[in-house]
Amino acid sequence: MKAAAGGGGNKEGPAASVLRFVLLLMLPLTVLYILYTLHAILSSTPACTLEHDLVAAKANGIMAASHLGHYNNNNLTSSSYTPSSPPPLSLPPPAAMATTLHDVVFGIAASARLWEKRKEYIKIWWRPGGGMRGFVWMDRRPARPPSDSEAGLLPPIRVSSDTSSFPYTHRRGHRSAIRISRIVSETFRLGLPGARWFVMGDDDTVFLPDNLLTVLRRLDHRQPYYVGSPSESHLQNIYFSYGMAFGGGGFAISRPLAARLERTQDACIRRYPSLYGSDDRIQACMAELGVPLTRHPGFHQYDVYGDLLGLLAAHPVAPLVSLHHLDVVRPLFPDARSRSAAVRRLFEGPVMLDSAGVMQQSICYDESRRWTVSVAWGFVVTVARGLIPPREMETPARTFQNWYRRADYKAHAFNTRPLARNPCQHPALYYLAAARRAVARQGETTVTRYQRWRRRGEVRPTCRWKIPDPDALIDTVLVLKKPDPALWDRSPRRNCCRVLSSPNAAGHDGNKTMTIDVGVCEDWEVDQL
């Protein structure tokens, strides 16, 4: 019995076995942890890390150069290799070197067949005495050369070089697209000194030169830039490219990029004989050069039909740079005697007084009458019954149709809103009639006058609303606005408008004028209902 008891005392219990196993397992892990910690502390010294990185970089460079040199010796004619380094970062040009009109060269695509009609648009925006430089590139000399007096109002005319040797295989297009696509290169070859930007447009493209400069000054002309905008038609952008600047709306190419394009374009064009137009040929060459489109919403192709009212009354918060297809849409001002006369009214008034603010929308409310007021400065004022939120007012109304007539509103490349079906909800429209400069107590200001316009045969129905009809009370809208040439030097924001006075509800005192002030928003101002 004792022997049995003694033997049982020497035998290790289960608990002791587990404890010994855990200790044996933890011992090597602890040693490894201590060694790892010491290694991390010793290797975290900055000098050692820098020295190690330099040694590693040198070693990698030697190995890479050795490898590439070996590759060149075996596969290329050159036996030496010079690694390329990125170009130095260039800073934006100082204010003293700001881009002027003299630094921009225009290339205008035109045809002799349409020249007599289209030249009227160019006369409106071209500034022969303002340092502008550019050329009209035609397929042939016009049948009637411009007179001496007229020649001073237009850019010089040049005939494009022969492009019959270039292949063109698109069945529905015209090979004149090849000629037009080479205008930037041909203009560059003229070697005009001091040219920073080459701007391309059609003969029915209307540029706002000061606003164009505003856009270009924000970019470094020493870098390759391709600036423009795609189409308003989603289908057009699908058929061509969302990364393509549509030439009718105009686009700008910086001098370094124009130089590269001129060297490679002819070979590039030969590689794309099946493309339709000039715009996509330019974009194809830009893709080969690796330069993407820098989009700006102020370039307008206007691939639409109908009335531009909805688009221009809700213009993006960006400077208006160009207008196009003015022969296709209705005149900007419906009471103008011609399309060109409507554009001239815009330029001789608002563009001359405050180019930066043209078409810029402001939204405010006449709370006493529950009216919503929208001012597209220099163009139109709309007054609608009811309080409509800004989110809706800044969305273009569908006064226009898509370039593809069978397409519906979903084929636009932007949001739109339907026109009101209830006649009582139709806004009263007041188009620009006159513009002038005035001196007020606060300094120089502009006064633009807008007159009520009604469609022929339009009859406003009698609405049983408690909200008065602005059409019955207002005939004229006066808008006061200080010129603001530095508008786009600040962050984008809509201007604010304030209703200073409006006719009384009775309207028996003969005063049918609403007065509105438009200007920079104060910190506390919000376009709220």
Tab-separated table of N, CA and C in Angstrom, residues 380-524:
chain	number	residue	atom	x	y	z
A	380	VAL	N	-32.736	88.563	-70.465
A	380	VAL	CA	-34.166	88.442	-70.203
A	380	VAL	C	-34.428	88.419	-68.702
A	381	VAL	N	-35.600	88.904	-68.322
A	381	VAL	CA	-36.110	88.787	-66.956
A	381	VAL	C	-37.416	88.020	-67.030
A	382	THR	N	-37.561	87.003	-66.201
A	382	THR	CA	-38.801	86.237	-66.136
A	382	THR	C	-39.421	86.434	-64.759
A	383	VAL	N	-40.737	86.653	-64.757
A	383	VAL	CA	-41.489	86.824	-63.515
A	383	VAL	C	-42.636	85.816	-63.539
A	384	ALA	N	-42.647	84.927	-62.559
A	384	ALA	CA	-43.639	83.855	-62.518
A	384	ALA	C	-44.430	83.935	-61.220
A	385	ARG	N	-45.694	83.556	-61.303
A	385	ARG	CA	-46.518	83.478	-60.098
A	385	ARG	C	-46.131	82.271	-59.256
A	386	GLY	N	-46.134	82.475	-57.958
A	386	GLY	CA	-45.759	81.404	-57.057
A	386	GLY	C	-44.289	81.492	-56.668
A	387	LEU	N	-43.940	80.770	-55.630
A	387	LEU	CA	-42.568	80.741	-55.140
A	387	LEU	C	-41.912	79.446	-55.610
A	388	ILE	N	-41.058	79.567	-56.600
A	388	ILE	CA	-40.399	78.415	-57.222
A	388	ILE	C	-39.000	78.306	-56.639
A	389	PRO	N	-38.590	77.138	-56.162
A	389	PRO	CA	-37.267	77.020	-55.520
A	389	PRO	C	-36.135	77.250	-56.508
A	390	PRO	N	-34.990	77.761	-56.018
A	390	PRO	CA	-33.844	77.996	-56.907
A	390	PRO	C	-33.378	76.740	-57.619
A	391	ARG	N	-33.472	75.610	-56.985
A	391	ARG	CA	-33.039	74.357	-57.601
A	391	ARG	C	-33.768	74.110	-58.923
A	392	GLU	N	-35.027	74.538	-58.982
A	392	GLU	CA	-35.797	74.391	-60.210
A	392	GLU	C	-35.512	75.517	-61.190
A	393	MET	N	-35.346	76.718	-60.672
A	393	MET	CA	-35.132	77.864	-61.552
A	393	MET	C	-33.778	77.796	-62.270
A	394	GLU	N	-32.773	77.192	-61.652
A	394	GLU	CA	-31.468	77.115	-62.299
A	394	GLU	C	-31.375	75.956	-63.293
A	395	THR	N	-32.457	75.200	-63.460
A	395	THR	CA	-32.511	74.122	-64.441
A	395	THR	C	-33.135	74.640	-65.723
A	396	PRO	N	-32.508	74.465	-66.888
A	396	PRO	CA	-33.052	75.000	-68.135
A	396	PRO	C	-34.435	74.438	-68.459
A	397	ALA	N	-35.342	75.325	-68.824
A	397	ALA	CA	-36.666	74.908	-69.282
A	397	ALA	C	-36.582	74.473	-70.741
A	398	ARG	N	-37.417	73.535	-71.129
A	398	ARG	CA	-37.332	72.929	-72.462
A	398	ARG	C	-38.036	73.795	-73.511
A	399	THR	N	-37.405	74.916	-73.807
A	399	THR	CA	-37.898	75.751	-74.906
A	399	THR	C	-37.234	75.359	-76.225
A	400	PHE	N	-36.444	74.302	-76.239
A	400	PHE	CA	-35.656	73.885	-77.386
A	400	PHE	C	-35.842	72.389	-77.602
A	401	GLN	N	-35.439	71.913	-78.786
A	401	GLN	CA	-35.507	70.501	-79.114
A	401	GLN	C	-34.101	69.972	-79.382
A	402	ASN	N	-33.955	68.671	-79.237
A	402	ASN	CA	-32.661	68.037	-79.454
A	402	ASN	C	-32.257	68.109	-80.913
A	403	TRP	N	-30.944	68.001	-81.145
A	403	TRP	CA	-30.415	68.003	-82.503
A	403	TRP	C	-31.005	66.871	-83.327
A	404	TYR	N	-31.288	65.770	-82.670
A	404	TYR	CA	-31.985	64.642	-83.323
A	404	TYR	C	-33.463	64.780	-82.990
A	405	ARG	N	-34.242	65.190	-83.946
A	405	ARG	CA	-35.606	65.640	-83.683
A	405	ARG	C	-36.490	64.546	-83.088
A	406	ARG	N	-36.175	63.308	-83.365
A	406	ARG	CA	-36.984	62.222	-82.824
A	406	ARG	C	-36.627	61.897	-81.379
A	407	ALA	N	-35.547	62.460	-80.894
A	407	ALA	CA	-35.121	62.192	-79.519
A	407	ALA	C	-35.924	63.049	-78.550
A	408	ASP	N	-36.110	62.537	-77.335
A	408	ASP	CA	-36.839	63.295	-76.327
A	408	ASP	C	-35.855	63.993	-75.395
A	409	TYR	N	-36.382	64.482	-74.277
A	409	TYR	CA	-35.544	65.274	-73.368
A	409	TYR	C	-34.420	64.454	-72.735
A	410	LYS	N	-34.553	63.140	-72.727
A	410	LYS	CA	-33.501	62.308	-72.127
A	410	LYS	C	-32.249	62.263	-72.997
A	411	ALA	N	-32.307	62.811	-74.206
A	411	ALA	CA	-31.147	62.817	-75.095
A	411	ALA	C	-30.292	64.064	-74.929
A	412	HIS	N	-30.649	64.938	-73.968
A	412	HIS	CA	-29.789	66.079	-73.665
A	412	HIS	C	-28.678	65.636	-72.716
A	413	ALA	N	-27.573	66.353	-72.762
A	413	ALA	CA	-26.429	66.007	-71.912
A	413	ALA	C	-26.449	66.771	-70.595
A	414	PHE	N	-27.613	67.250	-70.176
A	414	PHE	CA	-27.748	68.012	-68.935
A	414	PHE	C	-29.200	67.903	-68.473
A	415	ASN	N	-29.448	68.331	-67.264
A	415	ASN	CA	-30.799	68.287	-66.718
A	415	ASN	C	-31.673	69.377	-67.340
A	416	THR	N	-32.945	69.063	-67.541
A	416	THR	CA	-33.915	70.035	-68.040
A	416	THR	C	-35.202	69.904	-67.236
A	417	ARG	N	-36.055	70.893	-67.369
A	417	ARG	CA	-37.361	70.828	-66.719
A	417	ARG	C	-38.450	71.125	-67.745
A	418	PRO	N	-39.614	70.527	-67.594
A	418	PRO	CA	-40.686	70.732	-68.581
A	418	PRO	C	-41.297	72.126	-68.460
A	419	LEU	N	-41.920	72.555	-69.538
A	419	LEU	CA	-42.670	73.802	-69.497
A	419	LEU	C	-43.985	73.579	-68.764
A	420	ALA	N	-44.448	74.608	-68.109
A	420	ALA	CA	-45.695	74.508	-67.360
A	420	ALA	C	-46.868	74.292	-68.315
A	421	ARG	N	-47.720	73.345	-68.008
A	421	ARG	CA	-48.899	73.084	-68.841
A	421	ARG	C	-50.037	74.050	-68.541
A	422	ASN	N	-50.148	74.454	-67.304
A	422	ASN	CA	-51.205	75.385	-66.917
A	422	ASN	C	-50.832	76.787	-67.384
A	423	PRO	N	-51.648	77.428	-68.226
A	423	PRO	CA	-51.311	78.783	-68.702
A	423	PRO	C	-51.120	79.788	-67.571
A	424	CYS	N	-51.760	79.570	-66.436
A	424	CYS	CA	-51.604	80.494	-65.318
A	424	CYS	C	-50.197	80.429	-64.718
A	425	GLN	N	-49.467	79.367	-65.012
A	425	GLN	CA	-48.121	79.216	-64.487
A	425	GLN	C	-47.049	79.689	-65.466
A	426	HIS	N	-47.444	80.102	-66.672
A	426	HIS	CA	-46.465	80.582	-67.641
A	426	HIS	C	-45.873	81.897	-67.144
A	427	PRO	N	-44.555	82.037	-67.166
A	427	PRO	CA	-43.953	83.283	-66.687
A	427	PRO	C	-44.143	84.416	-67.692
A	428	ALA	N	-44.122	85.630	-67.195
A	428	ALA	CA	-44.081	86.810	-68.059
A	428	ALA	C	-42.627	87.055	-68.446
A	429	LEU	N	-42.401	87.324	-69.733
A	429	LEU	CA	-41.049	87.476	-70.262
A	429	LEU	C	-40.776	88.944	-70.589
A	430	TYR	N	-39.590	89.414	-70.181
A	430	TYR	CA	-39.172	90.790	-70.425
A	430	TYR	C	-37.763	90.751	-71.029
A	431	TYR	N	-37.671	91.047	-72.355
A	431	TYR	CA	-36.398	90.974	-73.064
A	431	TYR	C	-35.695	92.330	-73.050
A	432	LEU	N	-34.374	92.255	-73.175
A	432	LEU	CA	-33.565	93.463	-73.162
A	432	LEU	C	-33.990	94.407	-74.291
A	433	ALA	N	-34.194	95.665	-73.920
A	433	ALA	CA	-34.536	96.695	-74.901
A	433	ALA	C	-33.456	97.754	-75.008
A	434	ALA	N	-32.785	98.079	-73.892
A	434	ALA	CA	-31.756	99.118	-73.915
A	434	ALA	C	-30.815	98.905	-72.741
A	435	ALA	N	-29.614	99.448	-72.879
A	435	ALA	CA	-28.604	99.355	-71.824
A	435	ALA	C	-27.765	100.622	-71.854
A	436	ARG	N	-27.425	101.116	-70.668
A	436	ARG	CA	-26.618	102.332	-70.594
A	436	ARG	C	-25.819	102.328	-69.298
A	437	ARG	N	-24.850	103.208	-69.251
A	437	ARG	CA	-24.038	103.405	-68.064
A	437	ARG	C	-24.533	104.652	-67.340
A	438	ALA	N	-24.536	104.613	-66.013
A	438	ALA	CA	-25.010	105.742	-65.226
A	438	ALA	C	-24.100	105.925	-64.017
A	439	VAL	N	-24.177	107.107	-63.424
A	439	VAL	CA	-23.401	107.428	-62.235
A	439	VAL	C	-24.378	107.597	-61.076
A	440	ALA	N	-24.200	106.780	-60.053
A	440	ALA	CA	-25.059	106.834	-58.876
A	440	ALA	C	-24.233	107.264	-57.670
A	441	ARG	N	-24.867	107.338	-56.515
A	441	ARG	CA	-24.165	107.748	-55.302
A	441	ARG	C	-23.053	106.767	-54.947
A	442	GLN	N	-23.308	105.495	-55.198
A	442	GLN	CA	-22.321	104.473	-54.864
A	442	GLN	C	-21.243	104.329	-55.935
A	443	GLY	N	-21.312	105.131	-56.988
A	443	GLY	CA	-20.337	105.036	-58.058
A	443	GLY	C	-20.989	104.651	-59.380
A	444	GLU	N	-20.165	104.204	-60.313
A	444	GLU	CA	-20.660	103.858	-61.645
A	444	GLU	C	-21.519	102.608	-61.593
A	445	THR	N	-22.587	102.618	-62.355
A	445	THR	CA	-23.484	101.463	-62.407
A	445	THR	C	-24.028	101.322	-63.822
A	446	THR	N	-24.667	100.203	-64.102
A	446	THR	CA	-25.321	99.982	-65.385
A	446	THR	C	-26.823	99.908	-65.172
A	447	VAL	N	-27.542	100.397	-66.159
A	447	VAL	CA	-29.003	100.361	-66.132
A	447	VAL	C	-29.460	99.647	-67.397
A	448	THR	N	-30.064	98.499	-67.247
A	448	THR	CA	-30.603	97.749	-68.383
A	448	THR	C	-32.111	97.720	-68.280
A	449	ARG	N	-32.749	97.962	-69.405
A	449	ARG	CA	-34.220	98.026	-69.446
A	449	ARG	C	-34.758	96.849	-70.248
A	450	TYR	N	-35.748	96.191	-69.707
A	450	TYR	CA	-36.353	95.008	-70.313
A	450	TYR	C	-37.843	95.267	-70.512
A	451	GLN	N	-38.342	94.992	-71.732
A	451	GLN	CA	-39.732	95.249	-72.076
A	451	GLN	C	-40.521	93.944	-72.192
A	452	ARG	N	-41.783	94.024	-71.801
A	452	ARG	CA	-42.674	92.854	-71.880
A	452	ARG	C	-42.816	92.413	-73.328
A	453	TRP	N	-42.724	91.111	-73.526
A	453	TRP	CA	-42.890	90.543	-74.862
A	453	TRP	C	-43.969	89.482	-74.818
A	454	ARG	N	-44.853	89.561	-75.813
A	454	ARG	CA	-45.928	88.566	-75.942
A	454	ARG	C	-45.866	87.959	-77.336
A	455	ARG	N	-46.113	86.688	-77.388
A	455	ARG	CA	-46.171	86.035	-78.693
A	455	ARG	C	-47.365	86.549	-79.475
A	456	ARG	N	-47.243	86.495	-80.776
A	456	ARG	CA	-48.322	86.985	-81.620
A	456	ARG	C	-49.600	86.190	-81.362
A	457	GLY	N	-50.659	86.923	-81.063
A	457	GLY	CA	-51.932	86.281	-80.772
A	457	GLY	C	-52.050	85.707	-79.372
A	458	GLU	N	-51.064	85.965	-78.529
A	458	GLU	CA	-51.105	85.416	-77.175
A	458	GLU	C	-52.170	86.134	-76.342
A	459	VAL	N	-52.957	85.362	-75.662
A	459	VAL	CA	-53.987	85.890	-74.767
A	459	VAL	C	-53.807	85.224	-73.416
A	460	ARG	N	-53.574	86.015	-72.404
A	460	ARG	CA	-53.405	85.477	-71.053
A	460	ARG	C	-54.788	85.168	-70.476
A	461	PRO	N	-54.992	83.943	-70.023
A	461	PRO	CA	-56.311	83.598	-69.476
A	461	PRO	C	-56.537	84.264	-68.125
A	462	THR	N	-57.783	84.408	-67.779
A	462	THR	CA	-58.140	84.933	-66.464
A	462	THR	C	-58.055	83.792	-65.459
A	463	CYS	N	-57.165	83.949	-64.517
A	463	CYS	CA	-56.924	82.888	-63.552
A	463	CYS	C	-57.510	83.286	-62.201
A	464	ARG	N	-58.188	82.379	-61.588
A	464	ARG	CA	-58.801	82.644	-60.286
A	464	ARG	C	-57.787	82.365	-59.167
A	465	TRP	N	-56.716	83.075	-59.249
A	465	TRP	CA	-55.660	82.937	-58.255
A	465	TRP	C	-55.662	84.171	-57.361
A	466	LYS	N	-55.254	83.978	-56.138
A	466	LYS	CA	-55.082	85.116	-55.246
A	466	LYS	C	-53.767	85.845	-55.527
A	467	ILE	N	-52.894	85.198	-56.307
A	467	ILE	CA	-51.613	85.821	-56.673
A	467	ILE	C	-51.842	86.673	-57.915
A	468	PRO	N	-51.489	87.963	-57.889
A	468	PRO	CA	-51.710	88.822	-59.059
A	468	PRO	C	-50.867	88.377	-60.249
A	469	ASP	N	-51.353	88.705	-61.455
A	469	ASP	CA	-50.660	88.334	-62.688
A	469	ASP	C	-49.611	89.400	-63.009
A	470	PRO	N	-48.310	89.058	-63.057
A	470	PRO	CA	-47.292	90.075	-63.382
A	470	PRO	C	-47.473	90.660	-64.774
A	471	ASP	N	-48.046	89.892	-65.695
A	471	ASP	CA	-48.251	90.401	-67.042
A	471	ASP	C	-49.189	91.606	-67.046
A	472	ALA	N	-50.148	91.637	-66.131
A	472	ALA	CA	-51.102	92.746	-66.078
A	472	ALA	C	-50.544	93.959	-65.350
A	473	LEU	N	-49.535	93.763	-64.508
A	473	LEU	CA	-49.046	94.861	-63.678
A	473	LEU	C	-47.712	95.428	-64.144
A	474	ILE	N	-46.912	94.666	-64.882
A	474	ILE	CA	-45.558	95.093	-65.225
A	474	ILE	C	-45.399	95.131	-66.747
A	475	ASP	N	-44.955	96.271	-67.242
A	475	ASP	CA	-44.585	96.414	-68.646
A	475	ASP	C	-43.077	96.533	-68.830
A	476	THR	N	-42.400	97.077	-67.811
A	476	THR	CA	-40.967	97.350	-67.917
A	476	THR	C	-40.265	96.903	-66.641
A	477	VAL	N	-39.075	96.348	-66.813
A	477	VAL	CA	-38.232	95.984	-65.678
A	477	VAL	C	-36.905	96.720	-65.840
A	478	LEU	N	-36.513	97.468	-64.822
A	478	LEU	CA	-35.212	98.130	-64.785
A	478	LEU	C	-34.292	97.364	-63.843
A	479	VAL	N	-33.097	97.058	-64.312
A	479	VAL	CA	-32.129	96.327	-63.506
A	479	VAL	C	-30.899	97.208	-63.315
A	480	LEU	N	-30.537	97.427	-62.072
A	480	LEU	CA	-29.345	98.191	-61.724
A	480	LEU	C	-28.240	97.214	-61.318
A	481	LYS	N	-27.071	97.406	-61.885
A	481	LYS	CA	-25.970	96.483	-61.601
A	481	LYS	C	-24.642	97.220	-61.767
A	482	LYS	N	-23.773	97.094	-60.786
A	482	LYS	CA	-22.433	97.658	-60.896
A	482	LYS	C	-21.568	96.747	-61.767
A	483	PRO	N	-20.763	97.329	-62.644
A	483	PRO	CA	-19.828	96.481	-63.413
A	483	PRO	C	-18.896	95.726	-62.469
A	484	ASP	N	-18.658	94.473	-62.804
A	484	ASP	CA	-17.843	93.625	-61.927
A	484	ASP	C	-16.857	92.835	-62.776
A	485	PRO	N	-15.797	93.489	-63.294
A	485	PRO	CA	-14.841	92.761	-64.137
A	485	PRO	C	-14.080	91.675	-63.396
A	486	ALA	N	-14.035	91.756	-62.059
A	486	ALA	CA	-13.328	90.733	-61.279
A	486	ALA	C	-14.252	89.620	-60.819
A	487	LEU	N	-15.400	89.485	-61.465
A	487	LEU	CA	-16.384	88.484	-61.042
A	487	LEU	C	-15.787	87.084	-61.001
A	488	TRP	N	-14.988	86.736	-62.017
A	488	TRP	CA	-14.485	85.365	-62.125
A	488	TRP	C	-13.135	85.181	-61.467
A	489	ASP	N	-12.651	86.228	-60.786
A	489	ASP	CA	-11.469	86.058	-59.958
A	489	ASP	C	-11.823	85.446	-58.609
A	490	ARG	N	-13.112	85.434	-58.291
A	490	ARG	CA	-13.582	84.826	-57.049
A	490	ARG	C	-14.126	83.429	-57.338
A	491	SER	N	-14.462	82.717	-56.282
A	491	SER	CA	-15.052	81.392	-56.460
A	491	SER	C	-16.422	81.532	-57.122
A	492	PRO	N	-16.832	80.557	-57.918
A	492	PRO	CA	-18.111	80.676	-58.632
A	492	PRO	C	-19.291	80.774	-57.657
A	493	ARG	N	-20.121	81.775	-57.892
A	493	ARG	CA	-21.350	81.925	-57.129
A	493	ARG	C	-22.286	82.840	-57.900
A	494	ARG	N	-23.560	82.502	-57.902
A	494	ARG	CA	-24.542	83.369	-58.541
A	494	ARG	C	-24.586	84.724	-57.840
A	495	ASN	N	-24.840	85.769	-58.624
A	495	ASN	CA	-25.142	87.056	-58.022
A	495	ASN	C	-26.513	87.001	-57.352
A	496	CYS	N	-26.759	87.939	-56.489
A	496	CYS	CA	-28.061	88.047	-55.831
A	496	CYS	C	-28.833	89.216	-56.430
A	497	CYS	N	-30.129	89.096	-56.469
A	497	CYS	CA	-30.969	90.205	-56.917
A	497	CYS	C	-31.943	90.574	-55.802
A	498	ARG	N	-32.313	91.848	-55.786
A	498	ARG	CA	-33.243	92.352	-54.766
A	498	ARG	C	-34.303	93.185	-55.467
A	499	VAL	N	-35.545	92.932	-55.175
A	499	VAL	CA	-36.644	93.711	-55.745
A	499	VAL	C	-36.741	95.010	-54.959
A	500	LEU	N	-36.398	96.120	-55.616
A	500	LEU	CA	-36.431	97.419	-54.951
A	500	LEU	C	-37.829	98.023	-54.953
A	501	SER	N	-38.541	97.843	-56.056
A	501	SER	CA	-39.913	98.369	-56.144
A	501	SER	C	-40.656	97.618	-57.233
A	502	SER	N	-41.954	97.563	-57.092
A	502	SER	CA	-42.809	96.933	-58.098
A	502	SER	C	-44.175	97.589	-58.041
A	503	PRO	N	-44.935	97.535	-59.121
A	503	PRO	CA	-46.246	98.207	-59.149
A	503	PRO	C	-47.177	97.657	-58.080
A	504	ASN	N	-48.104	98.509	-57.638
A	504	ASN	CA	-49.076	98.041	-56.651
A	504	ASN	C	-50.077	97.116	-57.307
A	505	ALA	N	-50.807	96.434	-56.465
A	505	ALA	CA	-51.730	95.414	-56.971
A	505	ALA	C	-52.824	96.007	-57.828
A	506	ALA	N	-53.234	97.225	-57.525
A	506	ALA	CA	-54.318	97.833	-58.297
A	506	ALA	C	-53.849	98.237	-59.684
A	507	GLY	N	-52.629	98.809	-59.748
A	507	GLY	CA	-52.067	99.182	-61.036
A	507	GLY	C	-52.750	100.363	-61.681
A	508	HIS	N	-53.421	101.185	-60.885
A	508	HIS	CA	-54.152	102.311	-61.458
A	508	HIS	C	-53.338	103.596	-61.471
A	509	ASP	N	-52.143	103.609	-60.894
A	509	ASP	CA	-51.351	104.838	-60.843
A	509	ASP	C	-50.489	105.035	-62.082
A	510	GLY	N	-50.593	104.143	-63.053
A	510	GLY	CA	-49.840	104.265	-64.289
A	510	GLY	C	-48.418	103.760	-64.215
A	511	ASN	N	-47.926	103.447	-63.037
A	511	ASN	CA	-46.571	102.933	-62.889
A	511	ASN	C	-46.571	101.430	-63.088
A	512	LYS	N	-45.983	100.994	-64.161
A	512	LYS	CA	-45.913	99.555	-64.457
A	512	LYS	C	-44.453	99.127	-64.618
A	513	THR	N	-43.617	99.629	-63.716
A	513	THR	CA	-42.193	99.352	-63.786
A	513	THR	C	-41.730	98.672	-62.505
A	514	MET	N	-40.997	97.591	-62.659
A	514	MET	CA	-40.339	96.931	-61.534
A	514	MET	C	-38.853	97.278	-61.583
A	515	THR	N	-38.287	97.598	-60.438
A	515	THR	CA	-36.874	97.935	-60.337
A	515	THR	C	-36.163	96.884	-59.496
A	516	ILE	N	-35.054	96.377	-60.012
A	516	ILE	CA	-34.309	95.290	-59.377
A	516	ILE	C	-32.841	95.694	-59.284
A	517	ASP	N	-32.229	95.349	-58.195
A	517	ASP	CA	-30.790	95.540	-58.013
A	517	ASP	C	-30.109	94.177	-58.069
A	518	VAL	N	-29.031	94.089	-58.837
A	518	VAL	CA	-28.262	92.847	-58.975
A	518	VAL	C	-26.825	93.136	-58.564
A	519	GLY	N	-26.249	92.265	-57.757
A	519	GLY	CA	-24.873	92.457	-57.338
A	519	GLY	C	-24.347	91.284	-56.553
A	520	VAL	N	-23.153	91.435	-56.046
A	520	VAL	CA	-22.502	90.384	-55.266
A	520	VAL	C	-23.317	90.110	-54.009
A	521	CYS	N	-23.492	88.852	-53.696
A	521	CYS	CA	-24.279	88.468	-52.525
A	521	CYS	C	-23.537	88.835	-51.244
A	522	GLU	N	-24.272	89.333	-50.279
A	522	GLU	CA	-23.725	89.539	-48.945
A	522	GLU	C	-23.639	88.184	-48.228
A	523	ASP	N	-22.890	88.157	-47.140
A	523	ASP	CA	-22.712	86.899	-46.418
A	523	ASP	C	-24.032	86.328	-45.921
A	524	TRP	N	-24.965	87.198	-45.625
A	524	TRP	CA	-26.222	86.744	-45.034
A	524	TRP	C	-27.290	86.437	-46.077
